[in-house]
C-alpha cells in the first residue's frame, strides 16, 4: 500500500462526535501498551434544522443560566423532558431524524437500545442515512452490555453493517473501531485490523492514521515498513494525534536524535492534563486514553533526557517532575518504561 494514499484523507465520512464512555479492559492491541479498548457513541451528520434549534437553545440558555441555582426548572432531568417533548412533536409530523435523535438521547441516558434497533431494522428509505450511526451505537451497547445482554458477536455484526465495507458515507467511527477490535480480540486478526484502519484512515479518521503507523512500524497485519510507518505517524502527529506524537518521541530517542527528541517531547509533555486532554479529544476525535498515553510517553523520555543531559542541559530536579507527570498520566506505561530503564534498554 502506498503511504501517500494517506496524505489527502477523504473528509466525506460525515460529522461524528466523541462522548467519553469507558469499556471493559481488553488484551494488548497494536503494541504491548494498549491495554484497554474504549468505545464512544456516534451522532448522525448534522441536520440544518437541528443545528438551528441547538444554537437557539444555546443562546436562550445563557439568558437563564443565572437562575439555575435558585430553581430546578432547568435541571438536567427537566431539560431532557423538554427535549423529548419537542422531539415527540417532530416525530408525530413524520420527522425521521427526530426519531433518531430521540433514540440517541435515550442511548446517552442508557435507555435507547430499542429505538436504535428500530432504526437499524427499518425498511423505510428515509431512515437509511441514520442506520449506520444507529448500528454503531447499538453495537457499542452490545459490546459494553449496556441496556442489553453483552454479545461480542452482535457488536461485531452491527459494526460491520455500520462500516459498510469502507463506504465513506457510512460510519467512519465503526471502521476505526473494527480496526481496534480486531487488534485486541483473542485470537487477534491483524490483517482485518489493518484493512479497517486503512479504510477509516482513507475516510479521514485521525486515530486510525496513527494506528496504521504503528502497524507498519511493528509489522502487525502488514509487512514491516519503517518508511511508511514514519510517514503515517508524522502525518497523524501534524494533524494532532498525540499518541502518534508520543511514539515519534520514542523513535527519536531510540535513534539517538536527542536534540530533536528534547524539543518535540517537551512540547507534547507540557500539555495540560486537566484542560488539554478533553479539548484535544473533542477536536481530533481521538480517545482520551490514548492522548494521555502519548503525553506520558513524551514526559518519560523528556525526563530521561534531562536526567542524563542528552540533547539538553542536565537537570535532575526537572526530570523528576516529568517522571511524576508520566506516572500520573499512565501508571502502567510509566512502570513498563521504568522496567526497561532498569534493564538498561532505555
mmCIF file of N, CA, C and O in Angstrom, residues 16-21 39-43 104 107-108 136-137 140 173:
data_model
loop_
_atom_site.group_PDB
_atom_site.id
_atom_site.type_symbol
_atom_site.label_atom_id
_atom_site.label_comp_id
_atom_site.label_asym_id
_atom_site.label_seq_id
_atom_site.Cartn_x
_atom_site.Cartn_y
_atom_site.Cartn_z
ATOM 1 N N UNK A 16 -18.876 13.313 13.050
ATOM 2 C CA UNK A 16 -19.025 12.324 14.102
ATOM 3 C C UNK A 16 -18.395 12.892 15.366
ATOM 4 O O UNK A 16 -17.302 13.438 15.349
ATOM 5 N N UNK A 17 -19.097 12.785 16.510
ATOM 6 C CA UNK A 17 -18.603 13.402 17.730
ATOM 7 C C UNK A 17 -18.285 12.357 18.769
ATOM 8 O O UNK A 17 -18.744 11.231 18.695
ATOM 9 N N UNK A 18 -17.433 12.765 19.778
ATOM 10 C CA UNK A 18 -16.958 11.841 20.807
ATOM 11 C C UNK A 18 -17.570 12.186 22.141
ATOM 12 O O UNK A 18 -17.555 13.324 22.557
ATOM 13 N N UNK A 19 -18.138 11.183 22.802
ATOM 14 C CA UNK A 19 -18.609 11.306 24.172
ATOM 15 C C UNK A 19 -17.935 10.212 24.966
ATOM 16 O O UNK A 19 -18.143 9.049 24.696
ATOM 17 N N UNK A 20 -17.116 10.568 25.929
ATOM 18 C CA UNK A 20 -16.320 9.571 26.642
ATOM 19 C C UNK A 20 -17.206 8.538 27.307
ATOM 20 O O UNK A 20 -18.210 8.843 27.902
ATOM 21 N N UNK A 21 -16.802 7.261 27.199
ATOM 22 C CA UNK A 21 -17.515 6.166 27.832
ATOM 23 C C UNK A 21 -16.591 4.970 27.838
ATOM 24 O O UNK A 21 -16.349 4.370 26.811
ATOM 25 N N UNK A 39 -14.741 2.638 23.953
ATOM 26 C CA UNK A 39 -15.670 2.922 22.875
ATOM 27 C C UNK A 39 -16.365 4.250 23.094
ATOM 28 O O UNK A 39 -16.504 4.718 24.215
ATOM 29 N N UNK A 40 -16.812 4.844 22.022
ATOM 30 C CA UNK A 40 -17.540 6.102 22.096
ATOM 31 C C UNK A 40 -18.791 6.009 21.250
ATOM 32 O O UNK A 40 -18.874 5.234 20.314
ATOM 33 N N UNK A 41 -19.792 6.808 21.592
ATOM 34 C CA UNK A 41 -21.026 6.807 20.819
ATOM 35 C C UNK A 41 -20.892 7.735 19.631
ATOM 36 O O UNK A 41 -20.029 8.590 19.574
ATOM 37 N N UNK A 42 -21.787 7.560 18.679
ATOM 38 C CA UNK A 42 -21.719 8.322 17.436
ATOM 39 C C UNK A 42 -23.040 9.013 17.172
ATOM 40 O O UNK A 42 -24.100 8.409 17.272
ATOM 41 N N UNK A 43 -22.967 10.292 16.830
ATOM 42 C CA UNK A 43 -24.159 11.027 16.421
ATOM 43 C C UNK A 43 -24.193 11.126 14.903
ATOM 44 O O UNK A 43 -23.159 11.123 14.253
ATOM 45 N N UNK A 104 -30.965 8.545 20.178
ATOM 46 C CA UNK A 104 -29.626 8.944 20.616
ATOM 47 C C UNK A 104 -29.668 9.496 22.041
ATOM 48 O O UNK A 104 -28.816 9.186 22.871
ATOM 49 N N UNK A 107 -30.185 6.777 24.311
ATOM 50 C CA UNK A 107 -28.955 5.972 24.360
ATOM 51 C C UNK A 107 -27.961 6.564 25.338
ATOM 52 O O UNK A 107 -27.352 5.860 26.134
ATOM 53 N N UNK A 108 -27.794 7.891 25.285
ATOM 54 C CA UNK A 108 -26.867 8.531 26.207
ATOM 55 C C UNK A 108 -27.369 8.424 27.644
ATOM 56 O O UNK A 108 -26.591 8.469 28.581
ATOM 57 N N UNK A 136 -23.846 1.552 14.720
ATOM 58 C CA UNK A 136 -22.620 1.696 15.516
ATOM 59 C C UNK A 136 -22.955 1.779 17.001
ATOM 60 O O UNK A 136 -22.357 1.098 17.829
ATOM 61 N N UNK A 137 -23.915 2.629 17.351
ATOM 62 C CA UNK A 137 -24.275 2.799 18.756
ATOM 63 C C UNK A 137 -24.850 1.520 19.357
ATOM 64 O O UNK A 137 -24.564 1.179 20.504
ATOM 65 N N UNK A 140 -22.098 -0.791 20.071
ATOM 66 C CA UNK A 140 -21.430 -0.382 21.303
ATOM 67 C C UNK A 140 -22.198 -0.882 22.525
ATOM 68 O O UNK A 140 -21.610 -1.348 23.508
ATOM 69 N N UNK A 173 -16.493 5.957 12.232
ATOM 70 C CA UNK A 173 -16.151 5.546 13.595
ATOM 71 C C UNK A 173 -16.233 4.024 13.744
ATOM 72 O O UNK A 173 -15.411 3.405 14.417
#
